[in-house]
Amino acid sequence: MPKIIQNNLSIKNKIAEFNVNVRGAITIIGGDSSTGKTLYFKEKQLYCQRHNDSTYIFINYSNMKDFLRIFDENVSNKIIFVDNADIIVPDDIDIYRKISNSPNQFVFFGRDITRYDKNYDNWAELQEISKGKYQLTYVLKKAGVVWQ
Amino acid sequence: MLNVYIERQLIKSDMEIIDNNDVVFNYDLYNNMAITPTIRAIMKKIDGADYESGMDMRSRFGNITSMENLSTGCKTMINIVNHPEAVINCIECGDNVLHKIIQMTEGNILLTIIPSNEAIQTNIQLITNQGCCSVHSLPELIQLVV
């Protein structure tokens, strides 16, 4: 099952600062558009590439097929960031089961929460608390309703 | 009128469905997308960004960067403008962008996540299993589909 590899996923550079402390092995970061989600993803990715940090795997629209390879190749003990998750993660129960049985930590950037986790306690947003400074905040309200 | 599909299977098979808005936008950007006043206004409204030149913009942080770094929601709204014959999947858009998209008067969208309710006027044709109907507000849209 998913496990926490690291709680503190913060990053800071000249452009922006992201204070991200997660409380679960699966975190879904959603909320409004233009709240820094992809910027955070890219800053974290760049940092890890620059410092050869192989703890992380980054998946977005440019390498969508790598998401399913995580399960096919039994990847473990990684922190997996998935941007564009609503179009990358297939909407079926089999994928949800694979995520639930995967010994990794996941951070999904998306809105359709039930694809990734049934626990709304893991739903969070990035809030800009001052210019260029963002904080991960867990939301209490239910995520957007998907009626299809 | 903005055509709103709430189910993928209601979309005619000869219509393109754009799911990956980042890819389509980025492709257009690299293939001489015309940065019209409408697109500049969307960039400013959604991302607080100002067009500079070529493929560059000044972000709300003040730095010059590629328009590839616009938010997915912003790119989605621009795709609706640039691809009026296609159906644009809005699943990746936050409520702030969805509230603006549903006020558009042209284009086609796939809307599978309902935005939060606000008193917004719309000029929508809603396509459902029961047929088509005109929808004049977001509260009316929510009442029809939930």
PDB file of C-alpha atoms in Angstrom:
ATOM      1  CA  MET A   1       0.000   0.000   0.000  1.00  0.00           C
ATOM      2  CA  PRO A   2       1.102   3.633  -0.440  1.00  0.00           C
ATOM      3  CA  LYS A   3       3.506   4.948   2.176  1.00  0.00           C
ATOM      4  CA  ILE A   4       4.976   8.275   3.160  1.00  0.00           C
ATOM      5  CA  ILE A   5       8.563   8.597   1.958  1.00  0.00           C
ATOM      6  CA  GLN A   6       8.833  12.282   2.868  1.00  0.00           C
ATOM      7  CA  ASN A   7       6.394  14.679   4.556  1.00  0.00           C
ATOM      8  CA  ASN A   8       8.248  17.860   3.622  1.00  0.00           C
ATOM      9  CA  LEU A   9       8.052  18.416  -0.131  1.00  0.00           C
ATOM     10  CA  SER A  10       8.873  22.125  -0.018  1.00  0.00           C
ATOM     11  CA  ILE A  11      10.894  24.005  -2.624  1.00  0.00           C
ATOM     12  CA  LYS A  12      12.128  27.552  -2.939  1.00  0.00           C
ATOM     13  CA  ASN A  13      13.882  29.566  -5.633  1.00  0.00           C
ATOM     14  CA  LYS A  14      14.051  33.087  -7.009  1.00  0.00           C
ATOM     15  CA  ILE A  15      10.590  32.905  -8.576  1.00  0.00           C
ATOM     16  CA  ALA A  16       8.476  31.355  -5.839  1.00  0.00           C
ATOM     17  CA  GLU A  17       8.472  29.506  -2.546  1.00  0.00           C
ATOM     18  CA  PHE A  18       6.268  26.478  -1.887  1.00  0.00           C
ATOM     19  CA  ASN A  19       5.761  25.272   1.673  1.00  0.00           C
ATOM     20  CA  VAL A  20       4.367  21.799   1.187  1.00  0.00           C
ATOM     21  CA  ASN A  21       3.994  19.441   4.127  1.00  0.00           C
ATOM     22  CA  VAL A  22       1.828  16.441   3.360  1.00  0.00           C
ATOM     23  CA  ARG A  23       0.064  14.288   5.901  1.00  0.00           C
ATOM     24  CA  GLY A  24      -0.727  11.190   3.863  1.00  0.00           C
ATOM     25  CA  ALA A  25       0.805   8.828   1.344  1.00  0.00           C
ATOM     26  CA  ILE A  26      -1.607  10.115  -1.284  1.00  0.00           C
ATOM     27  CA  THR A  27      -2.093  13.839  -1.719  1.00  0.00           C
ATOM     28  CA  ILE A  28      -4.426  15.374  -4.283  1.00  0.00           C
ATOM     29  CA  ILE A  29      -3.674  18.994  -5.036  1.00  0.00           C
ATOM     30  CA  GLY A  30      -6.610  20.680  -6.773  1.00  0.00           C
ATOM     31  CA  GLY A  31      -8.446  23.952  -6.569  1.00  0.00           C
ATOM     32  CA  ASP A  32      -8.572  26.923  -8.908  1.00  0.00           C
ATOM     33  CA  SER A  33      -6.487  27.267 -12.065  1.00  0.00           C
ATOM     34  CA  SER A  34      -3.410  29.461 -11.966  1.00  0.00           C
ATOM     35  CA  THR A  35      -2.651  28.744  -8.300  1.00  0.00           C
ATOM     36  CA  GLY A  36       0.884  27.552  -8.923  1.00  0.00           C
ATOM     37  CA  LYS A  37       0.326  23.804  -9.238  1.00  0.00           C
ATOM     38  CA  THR A  38       2.313  23.277 -12.440  1.00  0.00           C
ATOM     39  CA  LEU A  39       4.925  25.822 -11.366  1.00  0.00           C
ATOM     40  CA  TYR A  40       5.473  23.808  -8.181  1.00  0.00           C
ATOM     41  CA  PHE A  41       5.664  20.587 -10.191  1.00  0.00           C
ATOM     42  CA  LYS A  42       8.247  22.063 -12.585  1.00  0.00           C
ATOM     43  CA  GLU A  43      10.352  23.684  -9.850  1.00  0.00           C
ATOM     44  CA  LYS A  44      10.484  20.435  -7.924  1.00  0.00           C
ATOM     45  CA  GLN A  45      11.337  18.490 -11.073  1.00  0.00           C
ATOM     46  CA  LEU A  46      14.112  20.891 -12.032  1.00  0.00           C
ATOM     47  CA  TYR A  47      15.599  20.763  -8.550  1.00  0.00           C
ATOM     48  CA  CYS A  48      15.613  16.959  -8.527  1.00  0.00           C
ATOM     49  CA  GLN A  49      17.156  16.805 -11.993  1.00  0.00           C
ATOM     50  CA  ARG A  50      19.851  19.277 -11.032  1.00  0.00           C
ATOM     51  CA  HIS A  51      20.699  17.431  -7.818  1.00  0.00           C
ATOM     52  CA  ASN A  52      20.284  13.900  -9.221  1.00  0.00           C
ATOM     53  CA  ASP A  53      17.588  13.074  -6.704  1.00  0.00           C
ATOM     54  CA  SER A  54      16.142   9.787  -7.917  1.00  0.00           C
ATOM     55  CA  THR A  55      13.632   9.546  -5.060  1.00  0.00           C
ATOM     56  CA  TYR A  56      11.114  11.339  -7.271  1.00  0.00           C
ATOM     57  CA  ILE A  57       9.336  10.425 -10.490  1.00  0.00           C
ATOM     58  CA  PHE A  58       7.616  13.200 -12.424  1.00  0.00           C
ATOM     59  CA  ILE A  59       4.811  12.485 -14.879  1.00  0.00           C
ATOM     60  CA  ASN A  60       2.852  14.972 -16.958  1.00  0.00           C
ATOM     61  CA  TYR A  61       1.393  15.272 -20.459  1.00  0.00           C
ATOM     62  CA  SER A  62       4.862  14.884 -21.997  1.00  0.00           C
ATOM     63  CA  ASN A  63       5.441  11.369 -20.629  1.00  0.00           C
ATOM     64  CA  MET A  64       1.939  10.069 -19.930  1.00  0.00           C
ATOM     65  CA  LYS A  65       2.768   6.434 -20.656  1.00  0.00           C
ATOM     66  CA  ASP A  66       5.260   6.367 -17.792  1.00  0.00           C
ATOM     67  CA  PHE A  67       2.379   6.375 -15.321  1.00  0.00           C
ATOM     68  CA  LEU A  68       1.247   2.837 -16.084  1.00  0.00           C
ATOM     69  CA  ARG A  69       4.848   1.662 -16.249  1.00  0.00           C
ATOM     70  CA  ILE A  70       5.098   2.382 -12.507  1.00  0.00           C
ATOM     71  CA  PHE A  71       2.792  -0.558 -11.903  1.00  0.00           C
ATOM     72  CA  ASP A  72       4.028  -2.742 -14.765  1.00  0.00           C
ATOM     73  CA  GLU A  73       7.618  -2.444 -13.560  1.00  0.00           C
ATOM     74  CA  ASN A  74       6.772  -2.722  -9.823  1.00  0.00           C
ATOM     75  CA  VAL A  75       8.376   0.589  -8.957  1.00  0.00           C
ATOM     76  CA  SER A  76       8.673   1.089  -5.205  1.00  0.00           C
ATOM     77  CA  ASN A  77       9.820   3.583  -2.573  1.00  0.00           C
ATOM     78  CA  LYS A  78       9.426   6.589  -4.841  1.00  0.00           C
ATOM     79  CA  ILE A  79       7.570   9.871  -4.549  1.00  0.00           C
ATOM     80  CA  ILE A  80       5.487  10.116  -7.702  1.00  0.00           C
ATOM     81  CA  PHE A  81       4.251  13.501  -8.870  1.00  0.00           C
ATOM     82  CA  VAL A  82       1.504  13.372 -11.506  1.00  0.00           C
ATOM     83  CA  ASP A  83       0.522  16.657 -13.129  1.00  0.00           C
ATOM     84  CA  ASN A  84      -2.472  16.673 -15.534  1.00  0.00           C
ATOM     85  CA  ALA A  85      -3.664  13.700 -13.496  1.00  0.00           C
ATOM     86  CA  ASP A  86      -7.278  13.950 -14.688  1.00  0.00           C
ATOM     87  CA  ILE A  87      -6.232  13.058 -18.213  1.00  0.00           C
ATOM     88  CA  ILE A  88      -3.302  10.785 -17.379  1.00  0.00           C
ATOM     89  CA  VAL A  89      -4.833   8.521 -14.744  1.00  0.00           C
ATOM     90  CA  PRO A  90      -7.446   6.229 -16.332  1.00  0.00           C
ATOM     91  CA  ASP A  91     -10.827   6.437 -14.702  1.00  0.00           C
ATOM     92  CA  ASP A  92     -11.304   2.810 -13.765  1.00  0.00           C
ATOM     93  CA  ILE A  93     -11.412   0.743 -10.604  1.00  0.00           C
ATOM     94  CA  ASP A  94      -8.401  -1.328 -11.640  1.00  0.00           C
ATOM     95  CA  ILE A  95      -6.150   1.724 -11.588  1.00  0.00           C
ATOM     96  CA  TYR A  96      -7.499   2.780  -8.226  1.00  0.00           C
ATOM     97  CA  ARG A  97      -6.645  -0.693  -6.892  1.00  0.00           C
ATOM     98  CA  LYS A  98      -3.132  -0.483  -8.339  1.00  0.00           C
ATOM     99  CA  ILE A  99      -2.583   2.864  -6.645  1.00  0.00           C
ATOM    100  CA  SER A 100      -3.908   1.476  -3.371  1.00  0.00           C
ATOM    101  CA  ASN A 101      -1.476  -1.459  -3.540  1.00  0.00           C
ATOM    102  CA  SER A 102       1.559   0.495  -4.712  1.00  0.00           C
ATOM    103  CA  PRO A 103       4.442   0.928  -2.188  1.00  0.00           C
ATOM    104  CA  ASN A 104       5.066   4.531  -3.216  1.00  0.00           C
ATOM    105  CA  GLN A 105       4.006   8.013  -2.223  1.00  0.00           C
ATOM    106  CA  PHE A 106       1.751   9.882  -4.663  1.00  0.00           C
ATOM    107  CA  VAL A 107       1.055  13.538  -5.292  1.00  0.00           C
ATOM    108  CA  PHE A 108      -1.690  14.022  -7.873  1.00  0.00           C
ATOM    109  CA  PHE A 109      -2.499  17.394  -9.377  1.00  0.00           C
ATOM    110  CA  GLY A 110      -6.139  17.089 -10.403  1.00  0.00           C
ATOM    111  CA  ARG A 111      -9.823  17.597  -9.637  1.00  0.00           C
ATOM    112  CA  ASP A 112     -11.473  14.207 -10.085  1.00  0.00           C
ATOM    113  CA  ILE A 113     -10.516  12.991  -6.634  1.00  0.00           C
ATOM    114  CA  THR A 114     -12.215   9.607  -6.722  1.00  0.00           C
ATOM    115  CA  ARG A 115      -9.803   8.337  -9.349  1.00  0.00           C
ATOM    116  CA  TYR A 116      -6.924   8.456  -6.907  1.00  0.00           C
ATOM    117  CA  ASP A 117      -8.299   8.090  -3.416  1.00  0.00           C
ATOM    118  CA  LYS A 118     -11.635   7.700  -1.699  1.00  0.00           C
ATOM    119  CA  ASN A 119     -10.415   9.732   1.255  1.00  0.00           C
ATOM    120  CA  TYR A 120     -11.340  13.385   0.999  1.00  0.00           C
ATOM    121  CA  ASP A 121      -8.963  14.048   3.892  1.00  0.00           C
ATOM    122  CA  ASN A 122      -6.148  13.960   1.344  1.00  0.00           C
ATOM    123  CA  TRP A 123      -7.574  16.781  -0.782  1.00  0.00           C
ATOM    124  CA  ALA A 124      -5.523  19.966  -0.641  1.00  0.00           C
ATOM    125  CA  GLU A 125      -4.913  23.246  -2.432  1.00  0.00           C
ATOM    126  CA  LEU A 126      -1.983  25.582  -2.907  1.00  0.00           C
ATOM    127  CA  GLN A 127      -2.790  28.958  -1.445  1.00  0.00           C
ATOM    128  CA  GLU A 128      -0.758  32.068  -2.197  1.00  0.00           C
ATOM    129  CA  ILE A 129      -0.250  33.596   1.227  1.00  0.00           C
ATOM    130  CA  SER A 130       1.865  36.483  -0.087  1.00  0.00           C
ATOM    131  CA  LYS A 131       3.272  37.307  -3.512  1.00  0.00           C
ATOM    132  CA  GLY A 132       5.214  34.300  -4.744  1.00  0.00           C
ATOM    133  CA  LYS A 133       4.806  32.398  -1.469  1.00  0.00           C
ATOM    134  CA  TYR A 134       2.513  29.382  -1.478  1.00  0.00           C
ATOM    135  CA  GLN A 135       1.363  26.993   1.214  1.00  0.00           C
ATOM    136  CA  LEU A 136      -0.324  23.618   0.939  1.00  0.00           C
ATOM    137  CA  THR A 137      -3.644  23.777   2.735  1.00  0.00           C
ATOM    138  CA  TYR A 138      -5.950  20.853   3.320  1.00  0.00           C
ATOM    139  CA  VAL A 139      -9.545  21.685   2.450  1.00  0.00           C
ATOM    140  CA  LEU A 140     -12.467  20.547   4.474  1.00  0.00           C
ATOM    141  CA  LYS A 141     -15.148  20.876   1.814  1.00  0.00           C
ATOM    142  CA  LYS A 142     -15.895  18.119  -0.625  1.00  0.00           C
ATOM    143  CA  ALA A 143     -14.254  18.349  -4.038  1.00  0.00           C
ATOM    144  CA  GLY A 144     -16.152  19.236  -7.218  1.00  0.00           C
ATOM    145  CA  VAL A 145     -18.958  16.824  -8.036  1.00  0.00           C
ATOM    146  CA  VAL A 146     -18.484  14.633 -11.090  1.00  0.00           C
ATOM    147  CA  TRP A 147     -21.861  13.529 -12.359  1.00  0.00           C
ATOM    148  CA  GLN A 148     -20.748  11.388 -15.280  1.00  0.00           C
TER     149      GLN A 148
ATOM    150  CA  MET B   1     -24.005  30.016 -28.268  1.00  0.00           C
ATOM    151  CA  LEU B   2     -21.606  27.821 -26.295  1.00  0.00           C
ATOM    152  CA  ASN B   3     -22.390  24.135 -26.819  1.00  0.00           C
ATOM    153  CA  VAL B   4     -21.988  22.158 -23.608  1.00  0.00           C
ATOM    154  CA  TYR B   5     -21.739  18.381 -23.593  1.00  0.00           C
ATOM    155  CA  ILE B   6     -21.902  16.652 -20.232  1.00  0.00           C
ATOM    156  CA  GLU B   7     -21.297  13.172 -21.593  1.00  0.00           C
ATOM    157  CA  ARG B   8     -18.596  12.163 -24.030  1.00  0.00           C
ATOM    158  CA  GLN B   9     -20.821   9.700 -25.896  1.00  0.00           C
ATOM    159  CA  LEU B  10     -23.157  12.520 -26.955  1.00  0.00           C
ATOM    160  CA  ILE B  11     -20.416  14.086 -29.058  1.00  0.00           C
ATOM    161  CA  LYS B  12     -20.676  13.240 -32.778  1.00  0.00           C
ATOM    162  CA  SER B  13     -17.955  10.894 -33.968  1.00  0.00           C
ATOM    163  CA  ASP B  14     -16.730  13.343 -36.614  1.00  0.00           C
ATOM    164  CA  MET B  15     -15.964  16.029 -34.031  1.00  0.00           C
ATOM    165  CA  GLU B  16     -12.456  16.218 -32.608  1.00  0.00           C
ATOM    166  CA  ILE B  17     -12.296  16.029 -28.813  1.00  0.00           C
ATOM    167  CA  ILE B  18      -9.336  17.860 -27.306  1.00  0.00           C
ATOM    168  CA  ASP B  19      -8.457  16.234 -23.968  1.00  0.00           C
ATOM    169  CA  ASN B  20      -4.795  17.194 -23.723  1.00  0.00           C
ATOM    170  CA  ASN B  21      -5.044  20.967 -23.713  1.00  0.00           C
ATOM    171  CA  ASP B  22      -1.393  21.532 -22.830  1.00  0.00           C
ATOM    172  CA  VAL B  23      -0.193  19.604 -25.876  1.00  0.00           C
ATOM    173  CA  VAL B  24      -2.593  21.272 -28.311  1.00  0.00           C
ATOM    174  CA  PHE B  25      -1.841  24.758 -26.994  1.00  0.00           C
ATOM    175  CA  ASN B  26       1.915  24.211 -27.001  1.00  0.00           C
ATOM    176  CA  TYR B  27       1.762  22.800 -30.527  1.00  0.00           C
ATOM    177  CA  ASP B  28      -0.198  25.838 -31.741  1.00  0.00           C
ATOM    178  CA  LEU B  29       2.269  28.135 -29.981  1.00  0.00           C
ATOM    179  CA  TYR B  30       5.164  26.592 -31.862  1.00  0.00           C
ATOM    180  CA  ASN B  31       3.182  26.792 -35.104  1.00  0.00           C
ATOM    181  CA  ASN B  32       2.623  30.536 -35.241  1.00  0.00           C
ATOM    182  CA  MET B  33      -0.447  30.949 -33.079  1.00  0.00           C
ATOM    183  CA  ALA B  34      -1.884  34.420 -33.639  1.00  0.00           C
ATOM    184  CA  ILE B  35      -1.770  36.265 -30.310  1.00  0.00           C
ATOM    185  CA  THR B  36      -4.980  38.210 -30.761  1.00  0.00           C
ATOM    186  CA  PRO B  37      -6.432  40.777 -28.347  1.00  0.00           C
ATOM    187  CA  THR B  38      -8.846  38.052 -27.173  1.00  0.00           C
ATOM    188  CA  ILE B  39      -5.990  35.736 -26.265  1.00  0.00           C
ATOM    189  CA  ARG B  40      -4.080  38.520 -24.544  1.00  0.00           C
ATOM    190  CA  ALA B  41      -7.177  39.329 -22.502  1.00  0.00           C
ATOM    191  CA  ILE B  42      -7.552  35.677 -21.450  1.00  0.00           C
ATOM    192  CA  MET B  43      -3.881  35.521 -20.404  1.00  0.00           C
ATOM    193  CA  LYS B  44      -4.336  38.634 -18.299  1.00  0.00           C
ATOM    194  CA  LYS B  45      -7.668  37.607 -16.792  1.00  0.00           C
ATOM    195  CA  ILE B  46      -6.698  34.048 -15.835  1.00  0.00           C
ATOM    196  CA  ASP B  47      -2.960  34.147 -15.193  1.00  0.00           C
ATOM    197  CA  GLY B  48      -2.272  37.844 -14.729  1.00  0.00           C
ATOM    198  CA  ALA B  49       0.220  37.570 -17.585  1.00  0.00           C
ATOM    199  CA  ASP B  50       1.088  40.155 -20.233  1.00  0.00           C
ATOM    200  CA  TYR B  51       2.130  39.174 -23.723  1.00  0.00           C
ATOM    201  CA  GLU B  52       5.674  40.297 -24.603  1.00  0.00           C
ATOM    202  CA  SER B  53       6.729  39.100 -28.062  1.00  0.00           C
ATOM    203  CA  GLY B  54       7.233  35.883 -29.994  1.00  0.00           C
ATOM    204  CA  MET B  55       6.260  33.101 -27.604  1.00  0.00           C
ATOM    205  CA  ASP B  56       7.120  35.027 -24.452  1.00  0.00           C
ATOM    206  CA  MET B  57       5.063  36.654 -21.761  1.00  0.00           C
ATOM    207  CA  ARG B  58       5.681  38.568 -18.541  1.00  0.00           C
ATOM    208  CA  SER B  59       4.254  36.437 -15.740  1.00  0.00           C
ATOM    209  CA  ARG B  60       2.491  37.858 -12.721  1.00  0.00           C
ATOM    210  CA  PHE B  61       5.779  37.406 -10.860  1.00  0.00           C
ATOM    211  CA  GLY B  62       7.366  39.913 -13.208  1.00  0.00           C
ATOM    212  CA  ASN B  63       9.711  37.547 -15.012  1.00  0.00           C
ATOM    213  CA  ILE B  64       9.809  36.936 -18.754  1.00  0.00           C
ATOM    214  CA  THR B  65       8.992  33.333 -19.563  1.00  0.00           C
ATOM    215  CA  SER B  66       7.509  31.169 -22.304  1.00  0.00           C
ATOM    216  CA  MET B  67       3.772  31.112 -22.840  1.00  0.00           C
ATOM    217  CA  GLU B  68       4.143  27.347 -22.404  1.00  0.00           C
ATOM    218  CA  ASN B  69       4.092  28.168 -18.693  1.00  0.00           C
ATOM    219  CA  LEU B  70       0.540  29.481 -18.754  1.00  0.00           C
ATOM    220  CA  SER B  71      -1.779  27.462 -16.520  1.00  0.00           C
ATOM    221  CA  THR B  72      -3.680  24.540 -18.052  1.00  0.00           C
ATOM    222  CA  GLY B  73      -6.939  26.343 -17.340  1.00  0.00           C
ATOM    223  CA  CYS B  74      -5.766  29.369 -19.289  1.00  0.00           C
ATOM    224  CA  LYS B  75      -4.599  27.189 -22.193  1.00  0.00           C
ATOM    225  CA  THR B  76      -7.964  25.394 -22.183  1.00  0.00           C
ATOM    226  CA  MET B  77      -9.868  28.663 -22.536  1.00  0.00           C
ATOM    227  CA  ILE B  78      -7.572  29.750 -25.358  1.00  0.00           C
ATOM    228  CA  ASN B  79      -8.105  26.403 -27.097  1.00  0.00           C
ATOM    229  CA  ILE B  80     -11.872  26.999 -27.042  1.00  0.00           C
ATOM    230  CA  VAL B  81     -11.257  30.217 -28.965  1.00  0.00           C
ATOM    231  CA  ASN B  82      -8.684  28.748 -31.353  1.00  0.00           C
ATOM    232  CA  HIS B  83     -10.514  25.495 -32.092  1.00  0.00           C
ATOM    233  CA  PRO B  84     -14.179  26.441 -32.513  1.00  0.00           C
ATOM    234  CA  GLU B  85     -15.008  23.232 -34.372  1.00  0.00           C
ATOM    235  CA  ALA B  86     -13.575  20.899 -31.739  1.00  0.00           C
ATOM    236  CA  VAL B  87     -14.968  19.894 -28.344  1.00  0.00           C
ATOM    237  CA  ILE B  88     -12.623  21.013 -25.563  1.00  0.00           C
ATOM    238  CA  ASN B  89     -12.469  18.870 -22.427  1.00  0.00           C
ATOM    239  CA  CYS B  90     -12.595  21.215 -19.415  1.00  0.00           C
ATOM    240  CA  ILE B  91     -11.911  18.602 -16.731  1.00  0.00           C
ATOM    241  CA  GLU B  92      -8.596  20.192 -15.761  1.00  0.00           C
ATOM    242  CA  CYS B  93     -10.073  23.663 -15.219  1.00  0.00           C
ATOM    243  CA  GLY B  94     -10.555  25.115 -11.769  1.00  0.00           C
ATOM    244  CA  ASP B  95     -13.834  26.750 -10.808  1.00  0.00           C
ATOM    245  CA  ASN B  96     -12.390  30.222 -11.447  1.00  0.00           C
ATOM    246  CA  VAL B  97     -11.833  29.361 -15.113  1.00  0.00           C
ATOM    247  CA  LEU B  98     -15.035  27.334 -15.522  1.00  0.00           C
ATOM    248  CA  HIS B  99     -17.045  30.345 -14.341  1.00  0.00           C
ATOM    249  CA  LYS B 100     -15.497  32.346 -17.185  1.00  0.00           C
ATOM    250  CA  ILE B 101     -15.748  29.585 -19.788  1.00  0.00           C
ATOM    251  CA  ILE B 102     -19.491  29.145 -19.311  1.00  0.00           C
ATOM    252  CA  GLN B 103     -19.975  32.824 -20.101  1.00  0.00           C
ATOM    253  CA  MET B 104     -18.388  32.368 -23.525  1.00  0.00           C
ATOM    254  CA  THR B 105     -20.760  32.683 -26.449  1.00  0.00           C
ATOM    255  CA  GLU B 106     -19.046  30.418 -28.979  1.00  0.00           C
ATOM    256  CA  GLY B 107     -17.362  27.056 -29.007  1.00  0.00           C
ATOM    257  CA  ASN B 108     -17.918  23.529 -27.760  1.00  0.00           C
ATOM    258  CA  ILE B 109     -16.933  22.098 -24.390  1.00  0.00           C
ATOM    259  CA  LEU B 110     -17.088  18.805 -22.524  1.00  0.00           C
ATOM    260  CA  LEU B 111     -18.047  19.619 -18.950  1.00  0.00           C
ATOM    261  CA  THR B 112     -17.917  16.652 -16.567  1.00  0.00           C
ATOM    262  CA  ILE B 113     -17.170  18.515 -13.363  1.00  0.00           C
ATOM    263  CA  ILE B 114     -19.779  20.970 -12.151  1.00  0.00           C
ATOM    264  CA  PRO B 115     -18.360  24.291 -10.932  1.00  0.00           C
ATOM    265  CA  SER B 116     -19.460  25.861  -7.669  1.00  0.00           C
ATOM    266  CA  ASN B 117     -22.767  27.709  -7.894  1.00  0.00           C
ATOM    267  CA  GLU B 118     -22.692  31.418  -8.598  1.00  0.00           C
ATOM    268  CA  ALA B 119     -25.165  33.872 -10.071  1.00  0.00           C
ATOM    269  CA  ILE B 120     -23.691  33.821 -13.576  1.00  0.00           C
ATOM    270  CA  GLN B 121     -25.630  34.499 -16.759  1.00  0.00           C
ATOM    271  CA  THR B 122     -24.946  32.115 -19.627  1.00  0.00           C
ATOM    272  CA  ASN B 123     -25.796  31.642 -23.291  1.00  0.00           C
ATOM    273  CA  ILE B 124     -25.467  27.880 -23.413  1.00  0.00           C
ATOM    274  CA  GLN B 125     -26.932  25.106 -25.471  1.00  0.00           C
ATOM    275  CA  LEU B 126     -26.874  22.055 -23.249  1.00  0.00           C
ATOM    276  CA  ILE B 127     -26.727  18.707 -25.024  1.00  0.00           C
ATOM    277  CA  THR B 128     -28.072  15.794 -22.986  1.00  0.00           C
ATOM    278  CA  ASN B 129     -29.619  12.376 -23.569  1.00  0.00           C
ATOM    279  CA  GLN B 130     -32.998  14.079 -23.713  1.00  0.00           C
ATOM    280  CA  GLY B 131     -31.918  16.468 -26.456  1.00  0.00           C
ATOM    281  CA  CYS B 132     -30.824  20.105 -26.495  1.00  0.00           C
ATOM    282  CA  CYS B 133     -32.011  23.037 -24.438  1.00  0.00           C
ATOM    283  CA  SER B 134     -30.994  26.634 -23.901  1.00  0.00           C
ATOM    284  CA  VAL B 135     -29.596  27.481 -20.495  1.00  0.00           C
ATOM    285  CA  HIS B 136     -29.421  31.055 -19.301  1.00  0.00           C
ATOM    286  CA  SER B 137     -27.660  30.800 -15.958  1.00  0.00           C
ATOM    287  CA  LEU B 138     -25.300  28.622 -13.935  1.00  0.00           C
ATOM    288  CA  PRO B 139     -27.923  27.852 -11.246  1.00  0.00           C
ATOM    289  CA  GLU B 140     -30.232  26.666 -14.051  1.00  0.00           C
ATOM    290  CA  LEU B 141     -27.439  24.506 -15.514  1.00  0.00           C
ATOM    291  CA  ILE B 142     -26.755  22.922 -12.133  1.00  0.00           C
ATOM    292  CA  GLN B 143     -30.434  22.210 -11.594  1.00  0.00           C
ATOM    293  CA  LEU B 144     -30.662  20.477 -14.961  1.00  0.00           C
ATOM    294  CA  VAL B 145     -27.651  18.220 -14.642  1.00  0.00           C
ATOM    295  CA  VAL B 146     -27.385  17.290 -10.957  1.00  0.00           C
TER     296      VAL B 146
END
